[in-house]
Short mmCIF file of C-alpha atoms (C1' of nucleotides) in Angstrom, two decimals:
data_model
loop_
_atom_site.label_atom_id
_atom_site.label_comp_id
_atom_site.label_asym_id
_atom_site.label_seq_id
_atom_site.Cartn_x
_atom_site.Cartn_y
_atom_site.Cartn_z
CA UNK Z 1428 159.72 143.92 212.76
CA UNK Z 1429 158.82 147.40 213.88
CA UNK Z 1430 159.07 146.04 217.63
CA UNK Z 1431 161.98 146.84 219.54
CA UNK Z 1432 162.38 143.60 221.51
CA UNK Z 1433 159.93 140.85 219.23
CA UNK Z 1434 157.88 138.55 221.30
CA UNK Z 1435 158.29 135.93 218.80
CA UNK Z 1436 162.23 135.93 219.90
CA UNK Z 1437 162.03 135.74 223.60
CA UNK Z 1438 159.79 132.62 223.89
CA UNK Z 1439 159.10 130.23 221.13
CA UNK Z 1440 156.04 131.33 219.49
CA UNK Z 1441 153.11 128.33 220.55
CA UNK Z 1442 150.84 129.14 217.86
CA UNK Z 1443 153.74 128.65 215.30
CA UNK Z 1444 154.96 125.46 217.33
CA UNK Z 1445 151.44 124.22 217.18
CA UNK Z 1446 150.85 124.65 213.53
CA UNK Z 1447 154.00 123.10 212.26
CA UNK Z 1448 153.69 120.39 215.23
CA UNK Z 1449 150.00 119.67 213.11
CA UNK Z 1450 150.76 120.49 209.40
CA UNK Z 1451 153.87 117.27 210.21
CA UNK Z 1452 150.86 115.27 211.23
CA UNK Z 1453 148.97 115.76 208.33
CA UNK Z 1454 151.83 114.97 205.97
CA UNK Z 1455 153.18 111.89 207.53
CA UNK Z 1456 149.60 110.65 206.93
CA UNK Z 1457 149.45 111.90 203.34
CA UNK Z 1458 153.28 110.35 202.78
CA UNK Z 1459 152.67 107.10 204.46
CA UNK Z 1460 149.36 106.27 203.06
CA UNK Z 1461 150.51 107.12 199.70
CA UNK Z 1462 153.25 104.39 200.00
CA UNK Z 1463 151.22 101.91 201.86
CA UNK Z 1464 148.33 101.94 199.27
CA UNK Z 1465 151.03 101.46 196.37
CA UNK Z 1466 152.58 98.25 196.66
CA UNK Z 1467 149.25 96.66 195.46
CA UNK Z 1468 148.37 97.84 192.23
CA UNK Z 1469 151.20 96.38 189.92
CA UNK Z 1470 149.28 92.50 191.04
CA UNK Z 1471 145.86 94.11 190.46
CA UNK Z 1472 146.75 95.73 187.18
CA UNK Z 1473 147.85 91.99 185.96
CA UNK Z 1474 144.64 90.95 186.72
CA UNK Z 1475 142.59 93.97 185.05
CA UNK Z 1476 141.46 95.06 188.21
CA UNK Z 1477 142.13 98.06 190.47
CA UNK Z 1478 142.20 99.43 194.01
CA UNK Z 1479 138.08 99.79 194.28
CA UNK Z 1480 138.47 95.46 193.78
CA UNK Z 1481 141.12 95.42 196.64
CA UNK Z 1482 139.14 97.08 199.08
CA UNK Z 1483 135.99 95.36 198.63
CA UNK Z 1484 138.09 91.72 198.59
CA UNK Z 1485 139.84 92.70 201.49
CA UNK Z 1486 136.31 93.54 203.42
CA UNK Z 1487 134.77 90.71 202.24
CA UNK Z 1488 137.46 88.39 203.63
CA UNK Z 1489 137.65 90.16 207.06
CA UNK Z 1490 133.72 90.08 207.47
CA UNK Z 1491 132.61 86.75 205.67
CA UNK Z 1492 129.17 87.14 205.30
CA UNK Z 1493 129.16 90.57 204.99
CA UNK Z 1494 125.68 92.42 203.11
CA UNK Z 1495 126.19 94.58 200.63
CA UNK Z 1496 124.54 97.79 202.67
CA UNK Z 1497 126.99 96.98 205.42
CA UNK Z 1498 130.17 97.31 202.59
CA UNK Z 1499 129.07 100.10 201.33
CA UNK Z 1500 128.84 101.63 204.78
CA UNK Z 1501 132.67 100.88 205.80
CA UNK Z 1502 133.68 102.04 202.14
CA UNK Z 1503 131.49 104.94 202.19
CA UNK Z 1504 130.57 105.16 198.62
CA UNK Z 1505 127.53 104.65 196.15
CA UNK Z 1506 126.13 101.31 195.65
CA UNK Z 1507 126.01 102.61 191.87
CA UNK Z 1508 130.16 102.93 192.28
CA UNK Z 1509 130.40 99.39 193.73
CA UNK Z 1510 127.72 97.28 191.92
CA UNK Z 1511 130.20 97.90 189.33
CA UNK Z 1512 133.38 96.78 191.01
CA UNK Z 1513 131.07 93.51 192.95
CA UNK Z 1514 129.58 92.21 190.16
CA UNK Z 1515 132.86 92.13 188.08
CA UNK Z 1516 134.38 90.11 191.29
CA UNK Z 1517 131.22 87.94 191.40
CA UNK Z 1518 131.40 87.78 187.19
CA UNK Z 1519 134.88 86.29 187.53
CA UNK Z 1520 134.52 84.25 190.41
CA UNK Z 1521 136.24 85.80 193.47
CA UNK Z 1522 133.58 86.59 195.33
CA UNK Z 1523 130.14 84.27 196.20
CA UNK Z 1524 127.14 85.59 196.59
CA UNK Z 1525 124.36 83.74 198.51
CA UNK Z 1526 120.71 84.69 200.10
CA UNK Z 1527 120.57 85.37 204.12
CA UNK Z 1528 118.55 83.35 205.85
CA UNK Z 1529 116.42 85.13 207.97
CA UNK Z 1530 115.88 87.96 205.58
CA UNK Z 1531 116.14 86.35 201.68
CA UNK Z 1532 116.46 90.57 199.91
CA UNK Z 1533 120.11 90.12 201.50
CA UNK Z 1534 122.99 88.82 199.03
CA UNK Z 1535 125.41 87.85 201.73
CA UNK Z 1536 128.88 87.92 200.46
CA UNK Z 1537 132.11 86.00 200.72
CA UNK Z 1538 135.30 84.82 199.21
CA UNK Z 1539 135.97 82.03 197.05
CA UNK Z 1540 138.90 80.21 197.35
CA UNK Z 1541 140.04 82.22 194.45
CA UNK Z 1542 139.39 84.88 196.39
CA UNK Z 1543 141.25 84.10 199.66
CA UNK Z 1544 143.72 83.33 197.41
CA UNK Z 1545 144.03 86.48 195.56
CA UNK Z 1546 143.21 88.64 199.40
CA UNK Z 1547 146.27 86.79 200.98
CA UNK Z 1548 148.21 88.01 198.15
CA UNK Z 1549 146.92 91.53 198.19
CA UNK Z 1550 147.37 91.81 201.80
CA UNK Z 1551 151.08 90.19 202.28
CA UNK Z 1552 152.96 92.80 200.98
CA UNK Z 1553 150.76 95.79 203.07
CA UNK Z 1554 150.73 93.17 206.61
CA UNK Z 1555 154.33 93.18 206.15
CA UNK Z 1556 154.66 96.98 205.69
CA UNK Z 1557 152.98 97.13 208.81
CA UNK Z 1558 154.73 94.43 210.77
CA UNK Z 1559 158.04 95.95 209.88
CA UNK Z 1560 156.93 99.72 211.06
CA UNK Z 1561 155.34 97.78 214.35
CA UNK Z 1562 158.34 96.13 215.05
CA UNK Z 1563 160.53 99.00 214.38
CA UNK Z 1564 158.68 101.30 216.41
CA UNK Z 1565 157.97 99.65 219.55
CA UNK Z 1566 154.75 98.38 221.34
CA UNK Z 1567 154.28 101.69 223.04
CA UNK Z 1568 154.42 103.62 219.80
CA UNK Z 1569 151.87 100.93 218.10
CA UNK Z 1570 149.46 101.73 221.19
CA UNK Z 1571 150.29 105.56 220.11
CA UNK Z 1572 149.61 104.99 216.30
CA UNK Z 1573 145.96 103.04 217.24
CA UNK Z 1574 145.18 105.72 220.04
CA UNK Z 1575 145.61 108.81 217.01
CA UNK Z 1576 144.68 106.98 214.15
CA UNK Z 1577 141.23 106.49 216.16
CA UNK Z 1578 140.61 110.18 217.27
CA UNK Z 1579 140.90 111.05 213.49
CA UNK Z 1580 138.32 108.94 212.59
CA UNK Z 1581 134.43 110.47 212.93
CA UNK Z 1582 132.94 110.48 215.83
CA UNK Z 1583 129.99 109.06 215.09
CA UNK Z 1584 131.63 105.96 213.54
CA UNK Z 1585 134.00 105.25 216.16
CA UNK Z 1586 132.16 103.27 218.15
CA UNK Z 1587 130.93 101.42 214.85
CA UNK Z 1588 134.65 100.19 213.50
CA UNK Z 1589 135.48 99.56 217.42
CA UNK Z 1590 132.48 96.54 217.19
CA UNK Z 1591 133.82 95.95 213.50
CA UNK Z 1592 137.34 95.69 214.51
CA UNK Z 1593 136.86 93.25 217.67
CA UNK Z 1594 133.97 91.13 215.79
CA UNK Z 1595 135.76 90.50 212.47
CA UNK Z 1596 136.73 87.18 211.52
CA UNK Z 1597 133.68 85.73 213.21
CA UNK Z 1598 131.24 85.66 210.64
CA UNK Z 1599 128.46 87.27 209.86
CA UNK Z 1600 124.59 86.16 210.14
CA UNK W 981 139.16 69.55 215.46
CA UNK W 982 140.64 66.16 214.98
CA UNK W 983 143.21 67.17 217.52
CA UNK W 984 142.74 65.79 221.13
CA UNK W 985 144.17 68.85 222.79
CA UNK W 986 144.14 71.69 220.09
CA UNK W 987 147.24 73.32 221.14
CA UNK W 988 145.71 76.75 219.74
CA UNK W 989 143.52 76.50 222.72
CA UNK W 990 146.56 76.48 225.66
CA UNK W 991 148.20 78.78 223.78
CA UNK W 992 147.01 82.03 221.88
CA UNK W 993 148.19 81.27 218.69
CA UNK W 994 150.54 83.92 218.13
CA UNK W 995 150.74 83.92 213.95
CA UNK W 996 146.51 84.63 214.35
CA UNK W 997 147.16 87.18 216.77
CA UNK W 998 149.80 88.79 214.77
CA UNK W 999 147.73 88.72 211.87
CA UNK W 1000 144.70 90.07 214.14
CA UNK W 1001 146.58 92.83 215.31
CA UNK W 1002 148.00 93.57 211.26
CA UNK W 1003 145.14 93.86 209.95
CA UNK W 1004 143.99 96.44 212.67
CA UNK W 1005 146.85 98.46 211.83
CA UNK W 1006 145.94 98.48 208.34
CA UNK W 1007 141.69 99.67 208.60
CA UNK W 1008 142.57 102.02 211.32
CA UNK W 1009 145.22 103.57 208.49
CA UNK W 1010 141.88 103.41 205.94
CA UNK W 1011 139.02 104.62 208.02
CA UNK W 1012 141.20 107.37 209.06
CA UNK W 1013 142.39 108.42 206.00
CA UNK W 1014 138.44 108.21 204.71
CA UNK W 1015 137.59 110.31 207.12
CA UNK W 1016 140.41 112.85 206.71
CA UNK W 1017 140.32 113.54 203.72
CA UNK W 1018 136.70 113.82 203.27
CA UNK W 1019 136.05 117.02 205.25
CA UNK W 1020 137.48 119.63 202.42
CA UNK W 1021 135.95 118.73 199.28
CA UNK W 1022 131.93 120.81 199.88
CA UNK W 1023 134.49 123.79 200.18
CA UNK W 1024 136.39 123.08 197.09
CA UNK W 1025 133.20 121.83 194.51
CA UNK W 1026 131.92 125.17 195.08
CA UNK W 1027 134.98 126.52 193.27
CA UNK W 1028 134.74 124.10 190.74
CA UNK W 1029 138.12 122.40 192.00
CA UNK W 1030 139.13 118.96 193.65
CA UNK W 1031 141.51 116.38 196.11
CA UNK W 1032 143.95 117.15 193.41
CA UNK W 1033 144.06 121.12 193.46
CA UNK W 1034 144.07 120.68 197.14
CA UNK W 1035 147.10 118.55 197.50
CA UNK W 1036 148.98 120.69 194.81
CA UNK W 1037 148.02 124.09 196.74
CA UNK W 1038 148.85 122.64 200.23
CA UNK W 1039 152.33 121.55 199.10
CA UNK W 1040 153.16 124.98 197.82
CA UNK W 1041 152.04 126.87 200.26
CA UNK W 1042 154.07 124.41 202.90
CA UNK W 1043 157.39 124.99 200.19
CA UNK W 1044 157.33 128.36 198.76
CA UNK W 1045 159.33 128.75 196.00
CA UNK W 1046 159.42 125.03 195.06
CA UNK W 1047 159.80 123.33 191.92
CA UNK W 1048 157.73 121.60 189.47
CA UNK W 1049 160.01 118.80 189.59
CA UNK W 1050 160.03 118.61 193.46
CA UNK W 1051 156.27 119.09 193.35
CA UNK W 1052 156.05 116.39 191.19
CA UNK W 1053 158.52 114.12 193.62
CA UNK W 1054 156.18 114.59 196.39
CA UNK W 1055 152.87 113.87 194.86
CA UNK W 1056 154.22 111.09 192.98
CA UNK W 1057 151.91 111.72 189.61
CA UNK W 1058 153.08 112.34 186.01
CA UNK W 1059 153.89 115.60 184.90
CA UNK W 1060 150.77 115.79 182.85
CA UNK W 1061 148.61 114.84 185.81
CA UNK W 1062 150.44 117.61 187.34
CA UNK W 1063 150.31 120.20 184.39
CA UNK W 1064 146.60 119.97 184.30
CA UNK W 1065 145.77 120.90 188.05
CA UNK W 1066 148.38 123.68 187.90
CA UNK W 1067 147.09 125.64 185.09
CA UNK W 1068 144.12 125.76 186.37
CA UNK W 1069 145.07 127.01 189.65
CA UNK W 1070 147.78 129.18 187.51
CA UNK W 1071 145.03 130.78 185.24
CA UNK W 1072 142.64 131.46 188.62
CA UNK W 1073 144.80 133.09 190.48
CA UNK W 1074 145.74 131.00 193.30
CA UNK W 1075 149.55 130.20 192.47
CA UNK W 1076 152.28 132.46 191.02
CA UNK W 1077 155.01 131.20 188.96
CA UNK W 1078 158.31 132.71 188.26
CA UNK W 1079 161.42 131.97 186.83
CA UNK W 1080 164.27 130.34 188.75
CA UNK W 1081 167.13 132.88 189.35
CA UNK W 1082 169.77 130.53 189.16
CA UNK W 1083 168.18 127.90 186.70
CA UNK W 1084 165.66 130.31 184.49
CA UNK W 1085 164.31 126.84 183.25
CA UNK W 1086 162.76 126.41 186.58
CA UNK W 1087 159.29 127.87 187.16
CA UNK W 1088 158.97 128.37 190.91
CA UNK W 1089 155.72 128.15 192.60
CA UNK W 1090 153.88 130.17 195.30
CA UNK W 1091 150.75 131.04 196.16
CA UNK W 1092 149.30 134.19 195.89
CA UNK W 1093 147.09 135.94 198.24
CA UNK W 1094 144.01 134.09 197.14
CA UNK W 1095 145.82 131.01 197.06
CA UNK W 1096 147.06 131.19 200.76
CA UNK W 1097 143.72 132.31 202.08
CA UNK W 1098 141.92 129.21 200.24
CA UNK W 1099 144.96 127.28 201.66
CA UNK W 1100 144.17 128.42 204.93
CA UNK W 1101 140.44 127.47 204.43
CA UNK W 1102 140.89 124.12 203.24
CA UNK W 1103 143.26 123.23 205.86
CA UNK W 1104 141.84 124.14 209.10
CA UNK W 1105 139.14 121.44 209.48
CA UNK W 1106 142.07 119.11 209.36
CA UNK W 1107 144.06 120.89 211.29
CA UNK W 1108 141.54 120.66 214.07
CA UNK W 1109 140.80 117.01 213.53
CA UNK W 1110 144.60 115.96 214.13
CA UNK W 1111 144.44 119.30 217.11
CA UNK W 1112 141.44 117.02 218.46
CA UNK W 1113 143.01 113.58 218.49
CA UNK W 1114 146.68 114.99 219.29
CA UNK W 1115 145.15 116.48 222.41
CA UNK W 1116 142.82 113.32 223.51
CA UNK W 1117 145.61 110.80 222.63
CA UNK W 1118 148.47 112.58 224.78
CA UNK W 1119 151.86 114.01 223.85
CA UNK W 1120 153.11 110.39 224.03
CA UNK W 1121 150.96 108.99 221.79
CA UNK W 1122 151.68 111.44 219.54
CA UNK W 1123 154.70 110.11 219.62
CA UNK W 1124 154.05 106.70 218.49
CA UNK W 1125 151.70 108.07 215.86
CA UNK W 1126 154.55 109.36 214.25
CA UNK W 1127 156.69 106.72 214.38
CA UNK W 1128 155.07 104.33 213.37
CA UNK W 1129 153.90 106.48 209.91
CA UNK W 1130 157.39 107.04 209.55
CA UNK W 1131 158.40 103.51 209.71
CA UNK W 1132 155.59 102.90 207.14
CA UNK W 1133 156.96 105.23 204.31
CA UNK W 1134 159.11 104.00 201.81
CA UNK W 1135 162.09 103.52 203.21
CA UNK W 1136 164.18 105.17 200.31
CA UNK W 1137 161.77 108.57 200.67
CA UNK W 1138 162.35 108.60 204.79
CA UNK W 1139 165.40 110.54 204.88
CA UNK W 1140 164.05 113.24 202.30
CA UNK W 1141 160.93 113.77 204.04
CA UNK W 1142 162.61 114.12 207.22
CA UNK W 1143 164.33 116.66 205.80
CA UNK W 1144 160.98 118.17 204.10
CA UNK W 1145 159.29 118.10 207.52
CA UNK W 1146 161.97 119.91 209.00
CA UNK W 1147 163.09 122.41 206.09
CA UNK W 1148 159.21 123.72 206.02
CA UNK W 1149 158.17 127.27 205.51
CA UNK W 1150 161.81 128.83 204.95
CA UNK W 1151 161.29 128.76 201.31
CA UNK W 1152 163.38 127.65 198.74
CA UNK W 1153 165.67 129.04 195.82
"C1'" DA I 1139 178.00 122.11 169.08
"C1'" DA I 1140 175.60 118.34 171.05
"C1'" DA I 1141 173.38 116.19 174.85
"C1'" DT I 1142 170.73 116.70 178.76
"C1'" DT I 1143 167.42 118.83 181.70
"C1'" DA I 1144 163.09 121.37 183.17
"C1'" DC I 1145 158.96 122.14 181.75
"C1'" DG I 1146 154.86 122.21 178.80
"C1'" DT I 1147 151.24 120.45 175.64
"C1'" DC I 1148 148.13 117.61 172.76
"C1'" DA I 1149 145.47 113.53 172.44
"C1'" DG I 1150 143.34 109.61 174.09
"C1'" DC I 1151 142.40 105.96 177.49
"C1'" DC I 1152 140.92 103.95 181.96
"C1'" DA I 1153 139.34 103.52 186.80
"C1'" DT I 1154 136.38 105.13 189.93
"C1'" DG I 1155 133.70 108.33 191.91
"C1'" DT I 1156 128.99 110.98 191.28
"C1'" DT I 1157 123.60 111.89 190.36
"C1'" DG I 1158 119.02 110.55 188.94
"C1'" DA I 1159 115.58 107.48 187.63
"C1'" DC I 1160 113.48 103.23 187.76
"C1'" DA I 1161 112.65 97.89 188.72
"C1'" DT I 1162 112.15 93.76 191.67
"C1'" DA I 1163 111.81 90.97 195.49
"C1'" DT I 1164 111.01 90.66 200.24
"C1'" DT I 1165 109.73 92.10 204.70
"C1'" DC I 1166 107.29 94.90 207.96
"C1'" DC I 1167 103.32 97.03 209.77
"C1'" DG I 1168 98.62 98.94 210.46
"C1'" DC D 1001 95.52 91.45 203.56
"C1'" DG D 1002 97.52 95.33 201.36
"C1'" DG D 1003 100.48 99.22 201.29
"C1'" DA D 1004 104.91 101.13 202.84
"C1'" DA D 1005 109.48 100.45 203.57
"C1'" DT D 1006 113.77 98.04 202.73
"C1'" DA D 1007 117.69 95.55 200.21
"C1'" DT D 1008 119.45 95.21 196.11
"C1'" DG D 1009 120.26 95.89 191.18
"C1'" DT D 1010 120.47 98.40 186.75
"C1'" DC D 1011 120.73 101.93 183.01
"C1'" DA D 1012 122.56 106.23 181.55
"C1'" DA D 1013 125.33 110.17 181.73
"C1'" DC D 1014 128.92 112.78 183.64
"C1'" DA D 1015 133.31 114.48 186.36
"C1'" DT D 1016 137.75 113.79 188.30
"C1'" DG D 1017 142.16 112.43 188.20
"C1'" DG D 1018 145.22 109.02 187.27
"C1'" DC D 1019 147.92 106.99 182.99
"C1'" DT D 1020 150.79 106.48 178.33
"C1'" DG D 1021 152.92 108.23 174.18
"C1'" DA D 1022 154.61 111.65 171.29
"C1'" DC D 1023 156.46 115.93 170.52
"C1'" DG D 1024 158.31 120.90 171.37
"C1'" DT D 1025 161.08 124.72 173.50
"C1'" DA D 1026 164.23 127.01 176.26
"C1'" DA D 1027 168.14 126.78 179.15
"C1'" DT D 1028 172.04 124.45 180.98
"C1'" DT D 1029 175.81 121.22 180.99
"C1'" DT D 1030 179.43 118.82 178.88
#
DNA sequence: AAATTACGTCAGCCATGTTGACATATTCCG
DNA sequence: CGGAATATGTCAACATGGCTGACGTAATTT
């Protein structure tokens, strides 16, 4: 204010472009993820269950086979938080449960037809969300969207859902 | 199996890559999102506060001056959710409210000095994360990362968060 | 003057996360 | 073989942050 001629006004300030280029990129991920995780719930709700259930059917059904320690490492919470949400799946027959072979302390886990049933559901309405925005946008953009989406991710788990995200769908020992 | 040439084997089926390629879309929007939004939360137990105080102060810092209503629009909670969170924040110092000039029903938010300095604490650790994976992705990239959020958001809300993203930071009435 | 709007508040419920402590079966290792 | 480590489960208690329903007040609109 006090300057005669202000910096700010001869070239575009990059600090300012820079923050409000970043603050966009943290909102379209707030917006967008609100919308795309609330299409689910009304079907859950029916059912009595919630958005913890969704998550750990939808893991189960991309990773049949899955162990428990391995879910709880993509979902990143307490095994306390999802005994609770598992054994109400297992309880009500969505989800099998079934010894590992090579080491028998393992409860290797995987959908029931009841299950796959009630994922393909789940996941329609989201897959279409998707195919819609990747179809709208272009394959270059989707290339854009995987390449960011990625670098926001922890480092130390990149490499981690890279293997997850080529492997799934194979099966799991 | 029973086939004698299975004709998924000449050609890639495309409905399993499509799904394939889906249901990347969709964990690389969850991992992300896990990861992003984990970051802030040591900072905010110690001050007894959580996700939801966060998300209320970074919205009113971003619109200063905006309403509860509009608030309530872009968080997409009940007013009670709301009410609780703001009083707190309110009572603590970190938002002012005062009364609209042309609609005294209206209590206008904005935070206070405390209020943009926490704002400013909470937010740079994500600011650097999307700083990190704008820069390592490329300015087209960042392109398609946009997009493609975009194209995921309801499309009734699109043209009114446009118009957020780009109204941001001149305040309000 | 009546209806609507913007906002707030009280009360209670539910889903889902947390910590801490402890139990059991199995596997690994010296 | 026997002890340590591992995979899983369970009980209890608590915090956060959604929700519904009912009701109240002040200001604005009709």
């Amino acid at each position: 204010m006090a300057d005669v001629i202000s910096p700010a006004k001869l070239a575009p300030n990059p600090l300012f472009l820079r923050d409000e280029e970043l603050r966009q990129g943290i909102e379209l991920l707030f917006y967008a993820y609100r919308d795309f995780t609330g299409e689910p719930d009304a079907i859950l709700a029916k059912l009595g269950l919630g958005r913890a259930h969704h998550r750990a059917i939808y893991f189960v059904g991309r990773h049949a086979g899955i162990t428990v320690s391995e879910l709880l490492a993509i979902l990143k919470i307490t095994k306390q938080s999802l005994s609770r949400v598992l054994s109400q799946l297992v309880l009500e027959g969505y989800i099998h449960q079934r010894p590992g072979k090579r080491d028998r302390r393992q409860r290797l886990l995987e959908l029931t037809e009841k299950g796959k049933e009630l994922e393909r559901q789940l996941t329609r309405t989201q897959r279409e969300r998707i195919a819609r925005a990747y179809r709208e946008a272009g394959a270059e953009a989707v290339a854009g969207y995987r390449k960011v989406l990625l670098g926001l991710i922890d480092e130390t788990e990149r490499r981690k859902i890279l293997a997850r995200l080529d492997s799934a769908g194979k099966g799991a020992a």
